[in-house]
Every structure is written in C-alpha cells, then in structure tokens.
C-alpha cells in the first residue's frame, strides 16, 4: 500500500493543476445541485417493527383520511391577567383564529377549544389542535406562515399565544461558536507549523471536502428524505477529520524535507507513510459510521452513511489535494526544524563566544520526548492514574437515563417551549405527551365491550390523569382511546405507564382476542429508545470486532489492537459520564447553554460508540505506526515508544485540540441533539487523546516490551502485508539514494 500511495502522492504533486481542477469542479457541481434543491426537512423517529409503528399502520388502514402520521400543531392561548378564556371577548378571538386556521389547504381538521374540552379548569389557558394531511417534513412553508399569522392576529387582539407541535420544526442553528471552533483550529495549526501557508492547507482542504459532502447531502435531501441534522453532523465530523488527516500529511511532508529530500519525493513519501495511516484511520471511522445501519433506524442509518461519505471524501482529498497544494506552495512550506537548525547555528556561534547555555537549550529534547521518557520510567504509576481518573469520570454513567428530546427540551426563547410550559401550567405536565391507545377488536365478538373493558383497565393504572371515551371507526371494529399521564413525556413514570398499558393489553387479548396497541409521539420515542438500547451490544461487537481485525493487519500484533479497544471503552464511558453530569444532573449546564436537564438522548451512547471509536483509532494508528516503524527498524521497545512520541506527539496533540475545538463549536447549536453530541464528542476526544493515547498507551507498551509486537507465525503468514510503515519505500528507495535526488527506483515511480 505504501508504494501505491507513494505513486499517488507524486502524481498529485506533479499533476497539481489537474488534481486541483478536479476537486474544484466537483465542489462546483455539488454546489449547483444544492442550490436547486429544496431545503431539508426533519426526519421522524419512527421505526418499522415497533408496537407504536404497528399502531400507526392500523390507524392508516382503519381510519382512512385521518392522517395519523400528519403534522400537528397546538395553538395555546392564555388570557390576560384578571381575565379568563371563557370571557365573551376572548372566546370571539379564539373562534376567529380557529376559523382562520381551518382555511389552510393542507389542514385536515381544527378542534375548537370550547367544543373539545380544550379549556383548563381555572379557565386561564385554552388550546386548539391543528392536524395536517402531510407530515412535518412535507409541510409547505405557506402552511407554517399561515399558522404563525393566525397566532399573531390573536396576539394583536391581546392574548398570549404560543405554538407547539412538529408543524413548526425548524432547521437548527449552530451559532457563532462553530466559527470560533474553526478559528481555534487555525491558531493551533499556525502554532504547530509556524507558517500561515502550511497552516492554511489543512483548513482549505477540509473545507473543500466538507463543502462537497454537505452540498451533496443538500442536493439529495429531498430524494433520500435526509433530515436537517444530517448535514450538521456530517459537517461536524467531516471538518474535524479533514483537518486532522491533512495535518498528518503536511507534518510528514515537512519531516521528509528535513531529511533532505526533493519536494516531489517528500510529497510522495508523506502520502506513502502518513497517508497509509490516514487510509486505515479513515477506514475505521467509515466502518463505525456505516455500522450504525445495524440498529435498523432509518434516520440513524442515513446520518451514519452521509457522515461516512464525508469522511471518505476527507481521506481522498488528504491523499490527493494536499500534495497538489504542497506543489503550489513550493518553498513557502518549509522543512520541519528549520527554526531549530537556526537556533543550533546560533548556539554554535555563542559557544565560540563562551556561552554554553544557548547550546544546551538548542539540544534540549522536545516535550513529547520528555513526556515519553517519563512514562517509560514510571509506567505503573501513569497507568493507574489514567485508569482511576477515567473510572471516576465514568461514575455518573451508572445513573444514565435515556429518552428523546421533545418541546420541553427546547430553549425558553422558542414558541414551542413556551407552548409546552403553558400547557403544563394549565393542564399538567403529562398533557404534553398524551398516549394514543389503539384497540383492534376486529376478531372480537363484542367490540363495544372490549373498548369499555380496555378503558376501565387503563383508568385503574397509576400515573393516569384522564382516559377519553373510546372513539370507534365507521366499521365499529377499531377504536382509539387517548390517555393523559400525570408525568411529563420524558419521565421514567410515563415510560412505566406505557409498559403497564401494554401489559394490561396482553390480558385483554387473552380474554377477548383483541389487540391493544400504544402509540403517539411519546410511545414512539420510548420504543426507539428501547430499540437503541437493544442494538448497542451487537453494534459494539460488530464495529470493535471489525476494527480489531483491521488493526491486527495494520500493526501485525494481537496485544496492541486489544489495548486500543480497551482504551477506547474507558474513554467512551468517561465521556458518557460527563454527558450525564452536564445534561442530566445539570453540572455546568449554564456554561453549556443547557436550559432544561433531563434524560440523555437515547441515540447518544450508540452514536458516541460509533464516532468516538473511529476517531480514537486516528490517533492510535498515527502514533503507534510511528512506534512500530522505529521498532521494525531495530530500536528497542522503550526507544520505539520515545521515537513515536518525538515525531508524533506534537501532531497528535494539535489534531486533538483541533477536533475538540470543532466539536465544541457545535455546543452553541439551538438543537439539543446537536448540542449534546458536540459536547460528548469534544470531551471524548479529550479523554481519548490526552489520557488514553498519551498516557495509558505508552505505559502499557512500556510494560509489555517486545510482547506488544508478538504475532503467531501462522497468523503472520496468513495476513496480507499492507506496509503501513513504508518499509517498501525504504528498501526500494534508500539503498541507492543520491544526495537529494532519490534512488533510480524513486525516479521510475515518479514516471508511473
């Protein structure tokens, strides 16, 4: 592989005009497609095979035209202080609003608060329910405008009016912190390379890759029903890995220049060595993201595949566009250590003048070398400190509660959240998450008796505020019963109530043969959460297992991949603990902009497992391949650890800080899911890069010694030799290397 990538790097460097034109043209085509595409909507959390979805299907079949999966809105009215919604003047305002809402072309029906029991007991709050014929993703913008205009008219008449439901779902905003994250990345790159040109290359190539990926997602959003958060998450992950991968290539290029190689040869060798690490690191990320499809949740599958395509683009751009831009940059990207060489010359001059301090300073090893030597001397203490620290951070994860966000998790500045609070105030917290019980009595002898029995059984359950009379269909064989819980939708008590109703339905089925199904947004969220919980272990086994096999091929070792996987589990558990502490317990919630604490988003654990594992392997591959490269060329195990840190610690640290800055930039998003994922990934990268890879990994390798690189001979013969360390380049190119021109073999490769 190293030889193939070497040729690719030299080709891209030499044919830089063609390479750059190709990527710019692809970006332009994707941009044109995105410009003519409709705005992405919001995907639902529905999944096939769940009871809630089965109930929706029954409603579609037995209640034709009911639009069971159509968008809904609740227009909530509150009377001015000292007045009630039952006052004649306020009644007239509400009825005018209801009449105006009924005129919409996509509106299926509107309920009058005064005819449907939509007025609170104290008379201060009322609501009108609006049902649409299409889903929230398909709803026309004109329908949303009409909804807001009707509410504004009632406000002008003196009422407080807010709108809840999924009809007003908006594209989430990320805020200025995303730009700040990119700015931090730029500063880190400038400090790392000491050059504006060298620092600009990773940013430019990452932005091109993300631009192509996001524009492609936007262009296909309507066709593939991609949600608005899909492009945000693709941006988050693609930008982070795009900068990191380009950073790895540019760093190795500067190191090759420092060894005296010509620029074209240095570009080829950078792609052949660091590029090999980039390919395998990117492959682990892609495996983790595509593996999300095993959960069998369409929204999560689409998010994972879209992000995986963006990562694949980042890999291809790092292997081709980066060497092409290095060709354009020429001497403006200098060899690594040029400043150090100048300091060395100054030190020698000072030594001649009798100043020995400058010489000692010039010869002082870098921080990565000093840290690695410290860890090698005290591996047990460093290992224990790292493991205990991560274990302590993971303690909050033991109280993890999972759920899906609703209007109650929205910022208080939104009309959806204010409507949620008004309904809780007037009707109780459970009113925001009513449960719809579907009773399918088609196979029963007396459907009406079944409907009554089901309603009575539900009334006898705990945490129930009200149970509506059964509403049968025209055929009289199926009915719906609305149940209002006493607790808010995302609470554990409401989840228990859903299970209790289903248990009661099992008894009804045994007695009468009728099916009792629980659905509605709250029940659907509970089912999705359960589906995610059930899929976590199989997903973890699949992804970690495949990546473990891949790393065996890369490192030609059993213990190194095993150590990598165990270290990842430590970091992801610690990160989950931090997420629980902030978003569930409320620690530092004000600093993070978390206005409402509650259950952690149910897809957070499985999403973190997928993404963090892939990103963690970036640092593992880049750092440890340097160690193996030194080991296979004759260095002792401890020396190889130090060598790996001497060459890779600065780059890996910079890459981690950049990735943390990019992820942290999304904490400013208005979407609670994006905010939580941004924080979770940022803290996970911190734990994995600076605790696991920088402390635990060298400590374990120092303790294992030569055993770390052990591989059974039969397995060694069976595995393909992918040559991530670039050994093929050394044997082919170094034997006859001239002063700067490279070997004849190198020159032959350049002509391929």
XYZ file of C-alpha atoms in Angstrom:
752
model
C 0.000 0.000 0.000
C 2.790 2.441 0.851
C 4.231 2.133 -2.649
C 0.852 2.664 -4.297
C 0.132 5.728 -2.186
C 3.674 6.983 -2.828
C 2.956 6.955 -6.543
C -0.398 8.649 -5.991
C 1.216 11.415 -3.921
C 3.892 12.106 -6.538
C 1.301 12.081 -9.307
C -0.894 14.597 -7.455
C 2.127 16.800 -6.737
C 3.308 16.710 -10.350
C -0.159 16.986 -11.915
C -1.326 19.575 -9.423
C -3.360 21.594 -11.950
C -5.423 18.567 -12.963
C -5.899 17.437 -9.341
C -6.982 20.846 -8.070
C -9.305 21.373 -11.046
C -10.970 18.010 -10.428
C -11.841 18.788 -6.809
C -12.899 22.369 -7.519
C -15.127 21.161 -10.367
C -16.668 18.529 -8.094
C -17.324 21.212 -5.458
C -18.955 23.432 -8.090
C -21.184 20.620 -9.354
C -22.279 19.735 -5.826
C -22.942 23.417 -5.117
C -25.096 23.778 -8.234
C -27.082 20.707 -7.235
C -27.568 22.033 -3.704
C -28.646 25.465 -4.933
C -31.525 23.985 -6.924
C -32.630 21.517 -4.253
C -35.428 22.092 -1.705
C -34.499 22.757 1.921
C -34.006 19.618 4.024
C -36.817 18.696 6.357
C -36.788 16.863 9.658
C -36.917 13.076 9.672
C -39.153 11.268 12.139
C -38.056 8.837 14.805
C -40.429 6.136 13.586
C -39.006 2.681 13.003
C -40.513 -0.440 11.481
C -41.257 -3.371 13.755
C -42.170 -1.419 16.887
C -45.593 -1.551 18.511
C -46.037 2.203 18.097
C -45.411 1.940 14.360
C -47.755 -1.046 14.080
C -50.458 1.040 15.722
C -49.866 3.854 13.221
C -50.288 1.344 10.405
C -53.581 0.138 11.899
C -54.827 3.727 12.126
C -53.931 4.352 8.484
C -55.876 1.244 7.450
C -58.949 1.537 9.712
C -59.263 5.348 9.842
C -58.717 6.412 6.211
C -58.118 10.108 5.812
C -57.196 10.548 9.481
C -53.552 11.340 8.588
C -52.188 9.503 11.598
C -48.627 10.464 10.696
C -49.521 14.008 9.629
C -48.013 17.098 11.227
C -49.754 18.536 14.266
C -49.773 21.881 15.999
C -51.241 23.108 19.254
C -52.111 26.793 19.333
C -52.128 27.671 23.031
C -53.968 30.768 24.286
C -53.578 32.434 27.675
C -55.894 35.156 28.934
C -54.532 38.482 30.217
C -54.155 38.860 33.980
C -57.537 39.009 35.704
C -59.384 37.547 32.717
C -60.415 34.057 31.634
C -60.545 32.332 28.286
C -64.276 31.789 28.821
C -64.944 35.540 28.713
C -67.022 36.534 25.689
C -64.353 38.751 24.137
C -61.621 36.130 24.425
C -63.978 33.453 23.064
C -64.584 35.541 19.981
C -60.843 35.998 19.391
C -60.204 32.247 19.689
C -63.064 31.313 17.350
C -61.857 33.804 14.742
C -58.408 32.220 14.996
C -59.836 28.706 14.639
C -61.766 29.786 11.551
C -58.635 31.305 10.055
C -56.633 28.125 10.788
C -59.277 25.975 9.063
C -58.725 27.739 5.731
C -55.310 26.160 5.089
C -55.071 23.916 2.025
C -53.109 21.223 3.908
C -55.189 21.366 7.102
C -57.137 18.166 7.843
C -59.084 19.460 10.851
C -59.009 22.010 13.662
C -60.590 21.403 17.082
C -62.455 24.237 18.800
C -61.287 24.539 22.455
C -64.840 25.221 23.624
C -66.287 22.118 21.967
C -63.442 19.654 22.538
C -62.654 20.265 26.220
C -59.634 22.415 25.424
C -60.023 24.884 28.311
C -58.167 24.446 31.605
C -60.100 24.077 34.859
C -59.136 27.551 36.068
C -60.147 28.994 32.692
C -56.865 30.824 32.066
C -55.454 28.571 29.311
C -57.034 27.069 26.187
C -55.703 25.328 23.122
C -56.771 24.464 19.582
C -55.333 21.366 17.887
C -54.473 21.595 14.191
C -53.949 18.389 12.204
C -52.396 18.417 8.743
C -52.737 15.995 5.849
C -48.976 15.689 5.364
C -46.002 15.083 7.659
C -43.922 17.884 9.106
C -41.185 17.232 6.553
C -43.649 17.606 3.652
C -45.495 20.635 5.037
C -45.386 23.672 2.743
C -43.784 26.840 4.056
C -47.025 28.690 3.290
C -48.849 26.463 5.810
C -46.341 27.362 8.509
C -46.686 31.050 7.637
C -50.479 30.822 7.872
C -50.184 29.157 11.286
C -47.914 31.913 12.588
C -50.045 34.666 11.034
C -53.166 33.339 12.766
C -51.341 33.286 16.105
C -50.021 36.804 15.535
C -53.548 38.065 14.917
C -54.683 36.694 18.282
C -51.656 38.287 19.959
C -52.541 41.653 18.478
C -56.010 41.243 19.986
C -54.466 40.983 23.477
C -53.979 37.257 24.147
C -50.721 35.413 24.847
C -50.395 32.852 22.041
C -47.715 30.184 21.549
C -47.467 27.258 19.116
C -46.260 23.745 19.902
C -46.042 20.522 17.917
C -43.978 19.383 14.975
C -45.570 21.678 12.377
C -43.062 24.432 13.195
C -39.948 22.286 13.234
C -37.147 24.495 12.001
C -33.666 23.855 10.666
C -31.393 24.012 13.737
C -28.908 26.840 14.034
C -25.347 26.247 15.164
C -24.458 29.803 16.092
C -21.199 31.728 16.042
C -19.359 29.181 18.183
C -18.908 26.980 15.115
C -16.845 29.763 13.515
C -14.922 30.164 16.774
C -14.071 26.450 16.634
C -12.610 26.846 13.154
C -10.712 29.916 14.368
C -9.185 27.930 17.227
C -8.188 25.244 14.728
C -6.445 27.881 12.601
C -4.493 29.215 15.589
C -3.388 25.706 16.593
C -2.227 24.980 13.046
C -0.209 28.205 12.900
C 1.472 27.361 16.220
C 2.141 23.788 15.077
C 3.656 24.668 11.705
C 4.936 28.184 12.371
C 3.696 29.172 8.915
C 0.456 30.689 7.675
C 0.707 28.830 4.364
C 1.303 25.418 5.946
C -1.482 26.094 8.476
C -3.891 27.138 5.750
C -3.556 23.915 3.735
C -5.412 21.613 6.188
C -8.156 24.198 6.678
C -8.615 24.741 2.952
C -8.721 21.052 2.054
C -11.046 20.247 4.956
C -13.456 22.995 3.899
C -13.434 21.712 0.315
C -14.215 18.169 1.463
C -16.972 19.293 3.817
C -18.328 21.622 1.137
C -18.648 18.752 -1.332
C -20.166 16.440 1.267
C -22.709 18.906 2.662
C -23.656 20.212 -0.780
C -24.235 16.630 -1.911
C -26.389 15.940 1.151
C -28.396 19.101 0.490
C -28.870 18.182 -3.161
C -30.159 14.703 -2.249
C -32.055 15.700 0.902
C -35.486 15.711 -0.695
C -34.940 12.495 -2.672
C -33.463 10.500 0.209
C -35.502 12.235 2.961
C -32.405 13.376 4.828
C -33.067 15.418 7.944
C -31.564 18.829 8.578
C -29.345 17.449 11.349
C -27.716 15.074 8.857
C -25.758 17.873 7.185
C -24.799 19.392 10.555
C -23.357 16.112 11.843
C -21.593 15.477 8.522
C -20.059 18.947 8.823
C -19.004 18.307 12.412
C -17.279 15.005 11.704
C -16.010 15.801 8.200
C -14.415 19.068 9.259
C -12.675 17.500 12.253
C -11.208 14.502 10.428
C -10.496 16.544 7.287
C -8.238 18.924 9.201
C -6.593 16.077 11.092
C -5.839 13.959 8.021
C -4.363 16.903 6.132
C -2.365 17.820 9.239
C -0.829 14.331 9.319
C 0.227 14.541 5.652
C 1.674 18.060 5.886
C 3.587 17.195 9.074
C 5.173 14.134 7.478
C 5.972 16.146 4.335
C 7.908 18.686 6.404
C 9.721 15.845 8.193
C 10.737 14.335 4.832
C 12.013 17.723 3.673
C 14.084 17.906 6.845
C 15.810 14.671 5.769
C 16.975 16.393 2.598
C 14.505 15.016 0.066
C 13.294 16.850 -3.002
C 9.787 18.272 -2.651
C 8.089 15.890 -5.065
C 9.734 12.890 -3.443
C 8.873 14.242 0.016
C 5.214 14.600 -1.000
C 5.172 11.028 -2.293
C 6.768 9.650 0.855
C 4.432 11.675 3.082
C 1.421 10.157 1.331
C 3.034 6.714 1.313
C 3.677 6.699 5.069
C 1.328 9.115 6.864
C -1.175 8.536 4.065
C -1.277 4.837 4.893
C -2.174 5.713 8.466
C -4.825 8.116 7.173
C -6.381 5.409 4.994
C -6.697 2.915 7.846
C -7.781 5.559 10.340
C -10.434 6.752 7.897
C -11.496 3.182 7.245
C -12.168 2.612 10.954
C -14.299 5.771 11.067
C -16.250 4.668 7.983
C -16.796 1.182 9.460
C -18.097 2.719 12.669
C -20.461 5.115 10.884
C -21.793 2.679 8.294
C -22.192 0.104 11.067
C -24.937 2.300 12.538
C -27.204 0.707 9.932
C -27.357 -2.478 12.040
C -29.558 -0.585 14.505
C -32.273 -0.547 11.797
C -33.417 3.017 12.449
C -33.684 4.786 9.075
C -32.770 8.231 10.414
C -29.654 6.945 12.166
C -28.644 4.883 9.141
C -28.871 7.898 6.846
C -26.915 10.072 9.258
C -24.169 7.463 9.529
C -23.854 6.864 5.782
C -23.846 10.596 4.989
C -21.132 11.234 7.574
C -19.162 8.203 6.310
C -19.198 9.568 2.749
C -17.891 12.895 4.052
C -15.086 11.080 5.899
C -14.214 9.120 2.746
C -14.001 12.426 0.858
C -11.688 13.771 3.574
C -9.372 10.770 3.084
C -9.289 11.130 -0.710
C -8.655 14.864 -0.502
C -5.841 14.361 2.017
C -4.173 11.852 -0.339
C -4.517 13.976 -3.496
C -5.453 17.613 -2.898
C -2.937 18.115 -0.088
C 0.132 17.067 -2.139
C -1.215 19.144 -5.052
C -1.426 22.243 -2.851
C 2.023 21.485 -1.451
C 3.229 21.674 -5.041
C 1.664 25.113 -5.404
C 3.077 26.268 -2.054
C 6.651 25.385 -3.015
C 9.255 26.806 -0.637
C 6.639 28.603 1.430
C 6.154 25.297 3.299
C 9.492 24.768 4.994
C 11.152 21.687 6.387
C 10.427 20.734 9.979
C 13.012 22.005 12.436
C 14.381 24.865 10.355
C 13.978 27.195 13.301
C 15.724 24.627 15.459
C 18.584 24.452 12.975
C 18.917 28.220 13.057
C 18.964 28.095 16.851
C 21.632 25.405 16.596
C 23.807 27.594 14.379
C 23.301 30.481 16.792
C 24.209 28.149 19.669
C 27.455 27.152 17.973
C 28.305 30.790 17.432
C 27.517 31.519 21.065
C 29.617 28.548 22.136
C 32.561 30.004 20.280
C 31.938 33.151 22.297
C 31.826 31.117 25.522
C 28.047 30.955 26.008
C 27.194 27.277 26.633
C 23.617 27.857 27.827
C 22.316 28.512 24.323
C 23.795 25.232 23.085
C 22.106 23.274 25.863
C 18.796 24.925 25.052
C 19.108 24.119 21.336
C 19.844 20.466 22.062
C 17.023 20.076 24.578
C 14.579 17.293 23.525
C 11.024 18.307 22.686
C 8.138 17.951 25.101
C 6.867 14.734 23.503
C 10.245 13.086 24.020
C 10.484 14.246 27.631
C 6.952 13.017 28.401
C 7.535 9.613 26.781
C 10.743 9.110 28.760
C 8.883 9.982 31.962
C 6.115 7.453 31.195
C 8.632 4.738 30.261
C 10.383 5.255 33.610
C 7.139 5.161 35.634
C 4.637 3.128 33.606
C 2.721 1.626 36.552
C 2.033 4.983 38.229
C 0.928 6.616 34.954
C -1.272 3.645 34.051
C -3.003 3.569 37.432
C -3.528 7.334 37.463
C -5.054 7.291 33.962
C -7.354 4.336 34.610
C -8.529 5.634 38.004
C -9.135 9.115 36.580
C -11.245 7.835 33.701
C -13.060 5.476 36.041
C -14.001 8.376 38.299
C -15.253 10.395 35.331
C -17.371 7.410 34.240
C -19.209 7.097 37.590
C -22.179 9.321 36.565
C -22.833 6.981 33.620
C -24.175 4.444 36.125
C -27.292 6.624 36.543
C -27.789 7.166 32.810
C -31.408 7.751 31.800
C -32.259 7.680 28.097
C -35.008 9.413 26.163
C -35.656 11.510 23.083
C -35.995 15.297 23.043
C -39.415 16.955 22.894
C -40.601 20.563 23.072
C -39.760 20.592 26.779
C -36.049 20.429 25.917
C -36.232 23.423 23.576
C -34.735 26.787 24.648
C -37.166 29.023 26.544
C -36.836 31.588 23.769
C -38.775 29.344 21.339
C -42.541 29.402 20.925
C -42.595 25.578 21.109
C -41.097 25.625 24.601
C -43.393 28.417 25.784
C -46.414 26.500 24.471
C -45.179 23.404 26.313
C -44.900 25.374 29.557
C -48.357 26.940 29.138
C -49.978 23.528 28.622
C -48.137 22.145 31.666
C -49.366 25.111 33.682
C -52.979 24.760 32.598
C -53.449 21.014 32.175
C -50.499 19.294 33.903
C -47.120 18.103 32.582
C -48.486 14.857 31.118
C -50.782 16.757 28.776
C -47.780 17.438 26.502
C -47.354 13.722 25.862
C -50.751 12.044 25.505
C -50.766 8.349 24.704
C -52.971 7.002 21.932
C -54.263 3.501 22.622
C -55.491 1.676 19.532
C -57.901 -1.202 20.237
C -58.189 -3.580 17.291
C -61.298 -5.655 18.060
C -61.841 -6.964 14.540
C -61.567 -10.560 15.764
C -63.739 -9.965 18.826
C -67.428 -10.936 19.183
C -68.376 -7.746 21.076
C -66.091 -4.805 20.122
C -68.002 -2.282 22.252
C -67.483 -4.385 25.371
C -63.780 -4.682 24.549
C -63.486 -0.901 24.209
C -65.143 -0.381 27.614
C -63.036 -3.053 29.306
C -59.829 -1.554 27.916
C -60.757 1.933 29.106
C -61.637 0.659 32.591
C -58.365 -1.295 32.855
C -56.359 1.797 31.922
C -58.217 4.007 34.436
C -57.163 1.624 37.192
C -53.462 2.157 36.464
C -51.184 4.524 38.374
C -49.995 7.853 36.891
C -53.164 8.305 34.779
C -54.906 11.704 34.850
C -57.652 11.093 32.308
C -58.892 8.498 29.844
C -61.101 9.621 26.960
C -64.124 7.583 25.839
C -63.343 5.154 23.028
C -63.726 6.665 19.549
C -64.562 3.840 17.111
C -64.173 3.931 13.348
C -67.084 3.703 10.896
C -66.880 -0.089 10.811
C -67.003 -0.216 14.605
C -64.184 -2.767 14.855
C -61.349 -0.435 15.926
C -61.240 2.457 18.387
C -58.784 4.962 19.776
C -58.510 5.942 23.438
C -56.484 8.982 24.500
C -54.666 8.657 27.820
C -53.129 11.664 29.572
C -50.329 10.706 32.013
C -49.659 12.534 35.235
C -45.932 12.911 34.464
C -44.101 14.716 31.680
C -43.419 12.812 28.430
C -39.709 12.190 29.016
C -40.103 10.896 32.578
C -39.477 7.357 33.790
C -43.022 7.297 35.223
C -44.542 7.852 31.769
C -42.354 5.098 30.328
C -43.567 2.761 33.082
C -47.162 3.708 32.280
C -46.684 2.741 28.614
C -45.406 -0.675 29.700
C -48.291 -1.042 32.184
C -50.877 -0.311 29.463
C -49.240 -2.858 27.198
C -49.262 -5.418 29.999
C -52.965 -4.719 30.552
C -53.489 -5.113 26.798
C -51.980 -8.588 26.999
C -54.740 -9.540 29.448
C -57.420 -8.037 27.182
C -56.093 -10.053 24.247
C -56.151 -13.253 26.307
C -59.783 -12.629 27.297
C -61.223 -11.255 24.049
C -58.716 -11.788 21.223
C -58.445 -8.024 20.616
C -55.095 -6.310 20.109
C -54.323 -3.292 22.310
C -51.510 -1.113 20.923
C -49.988 2.056 22.407
C -48.722 4.763 20.082
C -48.283 8.534 19.825
C -45.087 10.575 19.837
C -44.275 9.672 23.444
C -44.737 5.924 22.913
C -42.757 6.099 19.670
C -39.859 7.782 21.478
C -39.928 5.072 24.149
C -39.862 2.339 21.504
C -36.986 3.994 19.653
C -35.012 4.267 22.894
C -35.583 0.588 23.609
C -34.525 -0.315 20.088
C -31.296 1.637 20.513
C -30.577 0.015 23.876
C -31.112 -3.467 22.454
C -28.820 -2.730 19.484
C -25.909 -1.285 21.486
C -24.149 -4.548 22.363
C -24.457 -6.117 18.871
C -23.287 -2.874 17.303
C -20.356 -2.565 19.674
C -19.378 -6.178 18.970
C -19.571 -5.692 15.205
C -17.686 -2.401 14.991
C -15.000 -3.160 17.557
C -14.587 -6.671 16.142
C -14.087 -5.471 12.559
C -11.755 -2.680 13.622
C -9.820 -5.105 15.839
C -9.186 -7.338 12.832
C -8.202 -4.325 10.756
C -5.719 -3.147 13.389
C -4.179 -6.630 13.586
C -3.380 -6.250 9.890
C -2.023 -2.719 10.403
C 0.141 -3.369 13.479
C 0.782 -7.099 12.979
C 0.142 -7.597 16.672
C -2.550 -9.021 18.942
C -1.983 -7.026 22.115
C -1.714 -3.569 20.519
C -5.209 -3.723 18.933
C -6.592 -5.229 22.151
C -5.099 -2.389 24.152
C -6.533 0.113 21.656
C -10.048 -1.306 22.023
C -9.948 -1.419 25.836
C -8.609 2.119 25.975
C -11.472 3.264 23.772
C -14.031 1.694 26.112
C -12.506 3.614 29.007
C -12.656 6.937 27.174
C -16.209 6.491 25.877
C -17.527 5.509 29.331
C -15.824 8.550 30.854
C -17.341 10.746 28.143
C -20.808 9.318 28.806
C -20.290 10.087 32.468
C -19.501 13.712 31.597
C -22.612 13.926 29.398
C -24.780 12.630 32.254
C -23.216 15.100 34.690
C -23.943 18.094 32.433
C -27.176 17.259 30.602
C -28.896 15.060 33.196
C -27.527 16.248 36.543
C -27.094 19.859 35.482
C -23.421 20.371 36.366
C -22.090 23.391 34.427
C -25.373 23.425 32.497
C -25.437 27.227 32.456
C -21.982 27.371 30.919
C -23.031 24.903 28.214
C -26.301 26.696 27.482
C -28.426 23.768 28.711
C -31.721 25.310 29.800
C -33.540 22.067 30.627
C -31.905 18.978 32.105
C -33.430 15.565 31.608
C -32.776 12.171 30.086
C -29.786 11.833 27.783
C -30.753 11.479 24.133
C -31.307 7.786 23.545
C -29.107 7.613 20.450
C -26.185 9.269 22.268
C -24.465 6.090 23.573
C -24.574 4.221 20.280
C -23.624 7.302 18.283
C -20.695 8.035 20.581
C -19.541 4.431 20.368
C -19.507 4.640 16.584
C -17.950 8.051 16.091
C -15.533 8.103 19.025
C -14.194 4.656 18.213
C -13.402 5.725 14.690
C -11.786 8.979 15.794
C -9.843 7.293 18.589
C -8.277 4.957 16.059
C -6.988 8.025 14.163
C -4.601 8.823 16.996
C -3.863 5.181 17.699
C -2.890 4.484 14.097
C -0.851 7.651 13.585
C 1.007 7.475 16.907
C 1.613 3.737 17.147
C 2.599 3.262 13.491
C 5.497 5.627 14.205
C 6.471 3.410 17.131
C 6.219 0.247 15.055
C 8.176 1.920 12.263
C 11.008 2.560 14.725
C 10.728 -0.930 16.239
C 10.896 -2.823 12.924
C 13.988 -0.798 12.037
C 15.905 -2.047 15.047
C 15.059 0.148 18.020
C 14.310 -1.384 21.417
C 10.652 -1.291 22.541
C 11.194 1.564 25.025
C 13.213 3.517 22.475
C 10.493 2.980 19.871
C 7.892 4.458 22.240
C 10.048 7.552 22.725
C 10.687 7.836 18.981
C 6.978 7.628 18.258
C 6.294 10.457 20.678
C 9.207 12.536 19.419
C 7.750 12.545 15.916
C 4.027 12.191 16.614
C 3.086 13.699 19.983
C 3.045 17.302 18.774
C 0.961 16.449 15.725
C -1.491 14.213 17.605
C -1.891 16.853 20.335
C -2.567 19.533 17.736
C -5.015 17.248 15.919
C -6.878 16.514 19.156
C -7.133 20.190 20.112
C -8.424 20.980 16.620
C -11.002 18.211 16.754
C -12.125 19.296 20.215
C -12.464 22.894 19.025
C -14.532 21.871 16.008
C -16.853 19.654 18.047
C -17.146 22.204 20.859
C -18.212 24.763 18.271
C -21.483 22.872 17.866
C -22.355 23.251 21.557
C -23.874 26.598 20.536
C -26.485 24.863 18.352
C -30.159 25.556 19.015
C -30.853 21.826 18.512
C -30.467 19.932 21.796
C -29.362 16.769 19.981
C -26.553 18.587 18.135
C -25.514 20.408 21.317
C -25.265 17.152 23.271
C -23.363 15.343 20.514
C -20.940 18.262 20.125
C -20.133 18.262 23.849
C -19.966 14.478 24.071
C -17.568 14.122 21.153
C -15.367 17.005 22.326
C -14.927 15.591 25.830
C -14.476 12.070 24.441
C -11.635 13.256 22.181
C -10.010 14.940 25.182
C -10.161 11.783 27.281
C -9.026 9.515 24.462
C -6.222 11.651 23.055
C -4.672 13.070 26.209
C -5.375 10.339 28.762
C -5.613 7.090 26.795
C -3.275 7.636 23.825
C -0.795 9.980 25.515
C -0.580 8.255 28.897
C -2.143 4.791 29.057
C -0.879 3.616 25.648
C 2.852 4.338 26.220
C 2.598 2.988 29.769
C 1.104 -0.308 28.557
C 3.629 -0.611 25.721
C 6.484 0.042 28.136
C 5.221 -2.708 30.445
C 4.701 -5.192 27.609
C 8.048 -4.599 25.894
C 8.621 -6.956 22.957
C 5.435 -8.863 23.792
C 3.432 -5.908 22.491
C 4.514 -6.746 18.935
C 4.044 -10.508 19.202
C 2.048 -12.243 16.477
C 1.730 -16.018 15.945
C 3.822 -17.144 12.976
C 0.885 -18.850 11.266
C -1.154 -15.651 11.524
C 1.790 -13.573 10.335
C 1.975 -15.707 7.193
C -1.781 -15.537 6.635
C -2.158 -11.765 6.985
C -1.590 -9.509 3.970
C 1.366 -7.147 4.230
C -0.122 -3.664 3.910
C 3.194 -1.955 4.787
C 1.762 0.974 6.727
C 5.267 1.850 7.994
C 6.594 2.407 4.463
C 9.194 -0.352 4.672
C 8.806 -0.934 0.934
C 9.772 2.657 0.260
C 12.921 2.312 2.342
C 14.070 -0.890 0.693
C 13.274 0.375 -2.776
C 14.388 3.937 -2.419
C 17.050 4.293 0.235
C 19.611 1.794 -0.990
C 20.843 3.922 -3.864
C 19.705 7.359 -2.727
C 21.727 10.207 -4.047
C 22.293 13.395 -2.168
C 18.820 14.787 -2.813
C 17.519 13.288 -5.936
C 16.299 9.928 -4.599
C 17.017 6.483 -5.990
C 16.579 5.323 -9.566
C 13.604 3.320 -8.363
C 12.104 6.511 -6.982
C 12.556 8.237 -10.290
C 10.927 5.270 -12.021
C 7.981 5.511 -9.646
C 7.613 9.180 -10.473
C 7.033 8.312 -14.104
C 4.213 5.841 -13.330
